[in-house]
Coordinates of C-alpha atoms in Angstrom, one line a residue:
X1 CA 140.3 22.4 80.5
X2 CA 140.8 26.4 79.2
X3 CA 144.5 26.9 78.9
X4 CA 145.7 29.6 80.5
X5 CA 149.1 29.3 78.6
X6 CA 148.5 31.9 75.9
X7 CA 148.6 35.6 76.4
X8 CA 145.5 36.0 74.5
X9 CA 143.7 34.2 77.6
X10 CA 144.7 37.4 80.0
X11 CA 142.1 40.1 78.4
X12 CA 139.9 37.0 78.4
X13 CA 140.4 36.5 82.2
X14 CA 139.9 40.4 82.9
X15 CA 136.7 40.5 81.1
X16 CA 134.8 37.4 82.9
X17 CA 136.7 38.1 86.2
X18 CA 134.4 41.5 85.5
X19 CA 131.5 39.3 85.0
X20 CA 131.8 37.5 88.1
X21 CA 132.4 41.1 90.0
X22 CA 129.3 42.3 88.3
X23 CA 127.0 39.1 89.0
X24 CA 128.4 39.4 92.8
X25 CA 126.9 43.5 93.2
X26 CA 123.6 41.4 91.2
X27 CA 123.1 39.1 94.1
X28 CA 123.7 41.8 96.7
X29 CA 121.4 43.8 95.2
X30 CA 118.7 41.1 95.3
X31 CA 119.8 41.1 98.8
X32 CA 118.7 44.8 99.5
X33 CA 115.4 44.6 97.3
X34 CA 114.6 41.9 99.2
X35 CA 115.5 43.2 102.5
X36 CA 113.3 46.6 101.7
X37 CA 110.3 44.6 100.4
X38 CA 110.7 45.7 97.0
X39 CA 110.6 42.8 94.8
X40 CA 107.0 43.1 94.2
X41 CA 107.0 46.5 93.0
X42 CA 107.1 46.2 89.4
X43 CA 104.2 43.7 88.1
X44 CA 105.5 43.4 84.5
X45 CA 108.8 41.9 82.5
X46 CA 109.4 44.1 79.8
X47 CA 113.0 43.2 78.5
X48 CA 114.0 46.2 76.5
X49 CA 110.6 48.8 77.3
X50 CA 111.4 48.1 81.0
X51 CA 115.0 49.3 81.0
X52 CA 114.3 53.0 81.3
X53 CA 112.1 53.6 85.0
X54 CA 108.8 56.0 84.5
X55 CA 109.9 59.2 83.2
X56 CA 106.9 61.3 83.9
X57 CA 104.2 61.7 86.1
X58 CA 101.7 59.8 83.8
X59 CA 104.0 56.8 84.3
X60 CA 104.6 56.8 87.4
X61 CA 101.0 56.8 88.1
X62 CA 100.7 54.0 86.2
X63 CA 102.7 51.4 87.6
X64 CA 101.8 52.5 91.3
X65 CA 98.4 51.6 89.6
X66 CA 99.2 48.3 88.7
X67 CA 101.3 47.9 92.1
X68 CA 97.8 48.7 93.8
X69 CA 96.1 45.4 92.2
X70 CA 98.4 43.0 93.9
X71 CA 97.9 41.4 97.2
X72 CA 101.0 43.0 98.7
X73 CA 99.5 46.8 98.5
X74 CA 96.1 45.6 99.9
X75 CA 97.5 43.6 102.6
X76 CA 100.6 45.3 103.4
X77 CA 101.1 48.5 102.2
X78 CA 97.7 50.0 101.6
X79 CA 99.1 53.3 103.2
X80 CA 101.4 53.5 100.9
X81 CA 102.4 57.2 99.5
X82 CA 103.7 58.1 95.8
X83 CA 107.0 58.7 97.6
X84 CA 107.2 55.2 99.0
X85 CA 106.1 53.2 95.9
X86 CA 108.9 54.9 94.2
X87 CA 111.5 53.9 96.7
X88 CA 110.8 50.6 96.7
X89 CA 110.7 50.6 93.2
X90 CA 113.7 52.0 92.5
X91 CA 115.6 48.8 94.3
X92 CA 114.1 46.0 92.0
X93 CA 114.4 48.6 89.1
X94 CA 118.1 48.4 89.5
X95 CA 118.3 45.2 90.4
X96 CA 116.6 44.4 86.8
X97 CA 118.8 47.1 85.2
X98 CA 122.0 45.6 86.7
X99 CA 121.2 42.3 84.7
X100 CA 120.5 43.5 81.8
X101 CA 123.9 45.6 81.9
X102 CA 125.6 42.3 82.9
X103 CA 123.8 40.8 80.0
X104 CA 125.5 44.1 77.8
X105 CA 128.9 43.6 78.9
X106 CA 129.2 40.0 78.0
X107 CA 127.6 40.4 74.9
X108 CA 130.3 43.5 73.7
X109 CA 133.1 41.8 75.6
X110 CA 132.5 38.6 73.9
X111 CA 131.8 40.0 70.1
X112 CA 135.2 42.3 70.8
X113 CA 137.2 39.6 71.9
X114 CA 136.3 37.6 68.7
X115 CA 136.6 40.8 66.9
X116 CA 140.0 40.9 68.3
X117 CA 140.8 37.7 68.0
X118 CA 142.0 37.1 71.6
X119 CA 139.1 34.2 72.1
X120 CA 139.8 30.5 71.4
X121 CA 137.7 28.1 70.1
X122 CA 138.0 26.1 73.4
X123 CA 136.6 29.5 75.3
X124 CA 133.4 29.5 73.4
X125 CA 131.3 26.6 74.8
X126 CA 131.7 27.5 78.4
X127 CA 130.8 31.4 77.6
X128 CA 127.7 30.3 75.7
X129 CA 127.0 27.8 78.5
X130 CA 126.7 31.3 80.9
X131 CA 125.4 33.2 78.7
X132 CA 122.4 30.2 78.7
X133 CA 122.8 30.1 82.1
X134 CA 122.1 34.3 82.7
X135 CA 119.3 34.0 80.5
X136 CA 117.7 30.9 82.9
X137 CA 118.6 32.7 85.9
X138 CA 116.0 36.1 84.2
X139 CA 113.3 33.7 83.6
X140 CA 113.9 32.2 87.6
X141 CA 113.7 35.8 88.7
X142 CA 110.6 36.5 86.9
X143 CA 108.3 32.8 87.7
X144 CA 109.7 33.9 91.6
X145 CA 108.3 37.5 91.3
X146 CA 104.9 35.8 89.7
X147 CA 104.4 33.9 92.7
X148 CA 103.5 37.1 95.2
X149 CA 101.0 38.8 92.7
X150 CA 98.4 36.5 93.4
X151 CA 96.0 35.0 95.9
X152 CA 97.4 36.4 99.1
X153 CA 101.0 36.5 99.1
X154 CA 102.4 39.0 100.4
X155 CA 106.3 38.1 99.7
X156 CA 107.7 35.5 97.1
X157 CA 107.1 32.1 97.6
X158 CA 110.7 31.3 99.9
X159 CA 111.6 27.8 97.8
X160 CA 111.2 29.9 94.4
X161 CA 113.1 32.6 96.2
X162 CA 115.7 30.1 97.3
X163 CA 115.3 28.4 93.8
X164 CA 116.6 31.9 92.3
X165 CA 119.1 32.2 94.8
X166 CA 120.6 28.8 94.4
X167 CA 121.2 29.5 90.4
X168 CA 122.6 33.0 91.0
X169 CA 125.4 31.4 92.9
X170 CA 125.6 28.4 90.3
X171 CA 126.2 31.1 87.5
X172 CA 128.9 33.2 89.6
X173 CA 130.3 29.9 90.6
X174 CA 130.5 29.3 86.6
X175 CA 131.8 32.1 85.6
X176 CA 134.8 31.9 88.5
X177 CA 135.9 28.2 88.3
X178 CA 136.3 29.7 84.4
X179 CA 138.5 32.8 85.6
X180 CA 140.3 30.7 87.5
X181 CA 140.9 28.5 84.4
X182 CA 142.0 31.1 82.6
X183 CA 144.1 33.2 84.6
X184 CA 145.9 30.7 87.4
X185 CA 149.1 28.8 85.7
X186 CA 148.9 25.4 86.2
X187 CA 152.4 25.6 87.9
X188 CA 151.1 27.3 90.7
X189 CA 147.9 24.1 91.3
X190 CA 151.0 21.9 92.2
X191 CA 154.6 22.2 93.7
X192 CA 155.2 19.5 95.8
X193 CA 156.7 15.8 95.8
X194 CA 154.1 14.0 94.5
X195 CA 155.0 10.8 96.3
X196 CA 155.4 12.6 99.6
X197 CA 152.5 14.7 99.6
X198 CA 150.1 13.2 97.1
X199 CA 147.9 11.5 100.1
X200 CA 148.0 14.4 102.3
X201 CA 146.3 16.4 99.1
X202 CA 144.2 13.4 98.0
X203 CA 142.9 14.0 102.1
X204 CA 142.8 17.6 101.7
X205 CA 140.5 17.7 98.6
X206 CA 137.7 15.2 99.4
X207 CA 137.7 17.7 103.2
X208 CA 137.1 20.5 100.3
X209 CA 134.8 18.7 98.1
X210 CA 132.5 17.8 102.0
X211 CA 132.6 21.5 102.9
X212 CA 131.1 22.4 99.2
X213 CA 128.6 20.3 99.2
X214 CA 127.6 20.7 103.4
X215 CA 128.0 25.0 102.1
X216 CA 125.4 24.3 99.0
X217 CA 122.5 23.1 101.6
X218 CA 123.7 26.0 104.0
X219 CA 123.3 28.4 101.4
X220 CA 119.9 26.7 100.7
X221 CA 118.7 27.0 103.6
X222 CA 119.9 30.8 104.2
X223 CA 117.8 31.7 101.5
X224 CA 114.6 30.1 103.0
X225 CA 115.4 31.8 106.6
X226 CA 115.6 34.7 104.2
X227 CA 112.1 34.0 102.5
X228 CA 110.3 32.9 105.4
X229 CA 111.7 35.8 107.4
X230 CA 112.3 33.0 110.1
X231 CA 114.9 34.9 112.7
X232 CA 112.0 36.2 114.3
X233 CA 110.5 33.1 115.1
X234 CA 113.4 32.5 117.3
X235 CA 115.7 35.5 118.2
X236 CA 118.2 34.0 120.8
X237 CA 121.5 32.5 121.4
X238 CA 122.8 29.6 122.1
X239 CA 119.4 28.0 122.5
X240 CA 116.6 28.3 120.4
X241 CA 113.8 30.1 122.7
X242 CA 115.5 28.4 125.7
X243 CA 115.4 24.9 124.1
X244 CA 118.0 23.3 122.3
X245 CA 116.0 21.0 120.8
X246 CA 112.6 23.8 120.2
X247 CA 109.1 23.0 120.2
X248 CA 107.8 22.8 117.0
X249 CA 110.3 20.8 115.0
X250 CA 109.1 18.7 112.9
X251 CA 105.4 18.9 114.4
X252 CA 103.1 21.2 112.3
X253 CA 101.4 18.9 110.0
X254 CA 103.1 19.4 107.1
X255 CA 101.6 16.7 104.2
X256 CA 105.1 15.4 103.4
X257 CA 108.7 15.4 105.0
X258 CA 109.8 17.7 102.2
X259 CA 107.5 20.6 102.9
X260 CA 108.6 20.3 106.8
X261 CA 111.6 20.6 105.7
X262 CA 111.2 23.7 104.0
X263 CA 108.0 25.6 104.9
X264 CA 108.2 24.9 109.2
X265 CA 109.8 27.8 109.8
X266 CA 111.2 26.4 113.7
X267 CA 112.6 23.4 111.3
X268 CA 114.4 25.5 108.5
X269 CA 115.8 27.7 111.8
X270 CA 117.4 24.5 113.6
X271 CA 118.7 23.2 110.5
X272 CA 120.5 26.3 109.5
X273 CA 121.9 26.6 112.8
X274 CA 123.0 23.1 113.2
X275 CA 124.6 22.6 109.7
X276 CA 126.4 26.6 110.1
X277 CA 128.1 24.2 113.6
X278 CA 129.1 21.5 111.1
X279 CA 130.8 23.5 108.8
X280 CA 132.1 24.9 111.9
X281 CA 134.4 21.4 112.5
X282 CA 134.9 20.7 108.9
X283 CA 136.4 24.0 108.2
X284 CA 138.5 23.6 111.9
X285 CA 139.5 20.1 110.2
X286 CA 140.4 21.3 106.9
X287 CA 142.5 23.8 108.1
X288 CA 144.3 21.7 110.1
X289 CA 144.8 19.3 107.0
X290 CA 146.1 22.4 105.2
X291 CA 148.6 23.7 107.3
X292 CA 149.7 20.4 108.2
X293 CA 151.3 20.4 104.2
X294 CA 154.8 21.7 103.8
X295 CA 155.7 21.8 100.0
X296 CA 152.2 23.8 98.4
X297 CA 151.5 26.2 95.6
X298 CA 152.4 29.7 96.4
X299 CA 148.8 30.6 96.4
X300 CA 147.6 28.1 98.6
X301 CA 150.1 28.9 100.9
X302 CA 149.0 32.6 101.5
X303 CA 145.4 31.5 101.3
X304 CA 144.9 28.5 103.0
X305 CA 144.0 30.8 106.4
X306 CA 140.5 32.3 104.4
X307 CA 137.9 29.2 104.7
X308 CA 138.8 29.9 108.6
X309 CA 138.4 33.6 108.5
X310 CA 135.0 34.0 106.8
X311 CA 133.8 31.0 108.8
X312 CA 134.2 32.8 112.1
X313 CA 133.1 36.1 110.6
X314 CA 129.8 34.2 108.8
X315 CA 128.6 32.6 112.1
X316 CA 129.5 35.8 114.5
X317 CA 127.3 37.9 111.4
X318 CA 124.6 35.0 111.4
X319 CA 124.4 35.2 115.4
X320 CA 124.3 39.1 115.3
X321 CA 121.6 39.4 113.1
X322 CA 119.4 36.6 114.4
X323 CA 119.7 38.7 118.0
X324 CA 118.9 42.1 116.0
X325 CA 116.0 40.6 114.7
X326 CA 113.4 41.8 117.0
X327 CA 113.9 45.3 115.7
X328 CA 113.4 45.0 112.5
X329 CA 110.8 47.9 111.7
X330 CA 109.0 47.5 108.0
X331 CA 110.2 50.3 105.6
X332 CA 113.5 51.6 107.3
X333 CA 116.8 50.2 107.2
X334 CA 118.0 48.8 111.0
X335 CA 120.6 47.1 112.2
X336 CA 119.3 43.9 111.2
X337 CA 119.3 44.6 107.0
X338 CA 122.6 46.0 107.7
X339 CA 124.0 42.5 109.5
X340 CA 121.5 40.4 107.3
X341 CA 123.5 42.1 104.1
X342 CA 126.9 41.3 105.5
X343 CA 125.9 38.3 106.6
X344 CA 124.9 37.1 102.8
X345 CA 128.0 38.7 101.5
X346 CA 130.2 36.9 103.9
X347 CA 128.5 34.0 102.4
X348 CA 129.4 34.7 99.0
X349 CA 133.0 35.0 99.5
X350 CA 133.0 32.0 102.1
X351 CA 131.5 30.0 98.7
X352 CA 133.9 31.5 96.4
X353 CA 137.3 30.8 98.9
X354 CA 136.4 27.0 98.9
X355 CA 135.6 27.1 95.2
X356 CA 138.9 28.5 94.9
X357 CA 140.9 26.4 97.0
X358 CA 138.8 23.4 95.3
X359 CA 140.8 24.4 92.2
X360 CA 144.3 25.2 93.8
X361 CA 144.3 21.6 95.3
X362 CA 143.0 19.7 91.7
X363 CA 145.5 16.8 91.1
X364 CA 147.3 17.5 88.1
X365 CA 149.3 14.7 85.9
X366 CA 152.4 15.1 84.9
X367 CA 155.5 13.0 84.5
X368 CA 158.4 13.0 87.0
X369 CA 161.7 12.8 85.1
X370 CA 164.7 11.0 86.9

């Protein structure tokens, strides 16, 4: 574990606590390109000669061009204007640009801080580790963009776009379970009798550990509603198109289990519904656990009502924009990108409470003198 003892850990802290703000704005802005259909607007990955947008007229001509070739224009957007190519490509250009200027500020924050000697030895591995991790997450982002230039895609392929997804929130996960390392005291993880309370937290933290793992395949399976754009196969509430068990599930020939899993678009719809109920209870039951405990750290104690919070506010968001669905006009911003945006940031900081309250509840040894 990263001591946090050391004043020289605070402008550490600072620094990757601005990372993980900065890799939060990243995912929300892959949220809105992919919301406006713009992640198929730039056909190339040109690390450094991409970082600046066209700059004249020549340019831009150019890569509306190359946008023409791909399956997207001809199927989609064949009536397509100047105007709009550059609207849409202005999105997934500053999604691209925002990663690279994360990439910037890690690399100067992390050469200053050794500069400045305020970074450990111990710090070193796990900020390589995300700087790795960044780098995998680029390449993700570009196989996923490959897969909707060719044949006859017209979006991403949803498990690649769930695949890139998935990763973003490993790497923000990262780079906050490190914050937290660096900037909580360890004072604060425990304050209680350990032989009074130790069960009750023993109880609390596998509840916490269930949640995390029940949130990961949530999560999962938000970002393939998201990539098969499957609210619309089913826009109601509480049953699905008057069933509660629908027609369809499990039942369009898929070769494998696996792909009806995760290309039946009824199927990935039921199962995202069903496990957002589950978390439902668990949360309901960890709460309970948690305010059940008398003698807790100070900042579990003023936090402990959050997992509740943003698990009312996530399903009432999720509900909202699965209703809102059938207006959903191509090329303008409706209700449902506005609910569908809140909806995955609510997710976000849903995942980031339980991370967090993960680490506020971690056992820690010490010795009890007498």
């Amino acid at each position: 574990m990263v001591s946090s003892s050391s004043s020289s850990s605070r402008p550490v802290a600072i620094w990757v606590y601005t990372g993980v703000i900065m890799l939060l704005v990243q995912v929300i802005l892959g949220g809105i390109t992919r919301l406006t259909g713009s992640g198929l607007s730039i056909t190339q990955w040109n690390v450094v000669t991409g970082t600046l947008p066209p700059l004249n007229d020549t340019q831009w001509q150019d890569a509306f061009y190359r946008y023409q070739q791909t399956p997207q224009y001809h199927i989609l957007n064949s009536g397509f204007t100047l105007g709009n190519f550059k609207f849409i490509f202005f999105w997934e250009w500053f999604h691209r640009f925002w990663a690279r200027m994360v990439g910037v500020v890690f690399l100067v924050g992390f050469a200053g801080l050794i500069w400045k000697k305020k970074m450990k030895m111990e710090m070193v591995r796990p900020l390589i580790i995300l700087f790795l991790l960044g780098a995998l997450q680029g390449a993700i982002g570009w196989v996923m963009v490959a897969s909707g230039l060719t044949g006859d895609a017209i979006y991403v392929e949803p498990t690649r776009l769930a695949l890139h997804f998935v990763f973003a929130l490993g790497l923000v996960v990262y780079a906050f379970w490190f914050a937290l390392q660096l900037s909580v005291p360890g004072q604060a993880l425990l304050m209680v009798n350990p032989r009074a309370s130790r069960s009750g937290l023993a109880t609390l933290r596998r509840w916490t550990i269930a949640i995390l793992f029940v949130l990961f395949f949530q999560l999962l399976f938000g970002a393939l509603m998201a990539g098969h754009k499957a609210a619309t196969v089913a826009p109601t509430w509480p049953t699905i198109n008057g069933d509660w068990i629908p027609e369809g599930l499990f039942n369009q020939s898929k070769s494998s289990l696996f792909e009806e899993l995760i290309g039946n678009k009824i199927t990935v719809q039921f199962i995202h519904r069903a496990v957002a109920y589950l978390l439902l209870g668990m949360v309901g039951v960890w709460s309970i656990l948690a305010f059940r405990l008398e003698e807790v750290p100070g900042y579990f104690r003023k936090l402990r009502w959050l997992p509740a919070l943003f698990i009312l506010v996530q399903i009432i968001l999720g509900i909202t924009t699965l209703l809102t669905s059938p207006g959903i006009i191509p090329g303008r911003w409706v209700a449902f990108d506005w609910l569908a945006q809140f909806h995955q940031v609510t997710g976000l900081l849903f995942l980031l409470t339980i991370i967090g309250m993960l680490y506020l509840v971690k056992p820690i040894r010490y010795s009890v003198t007498v």
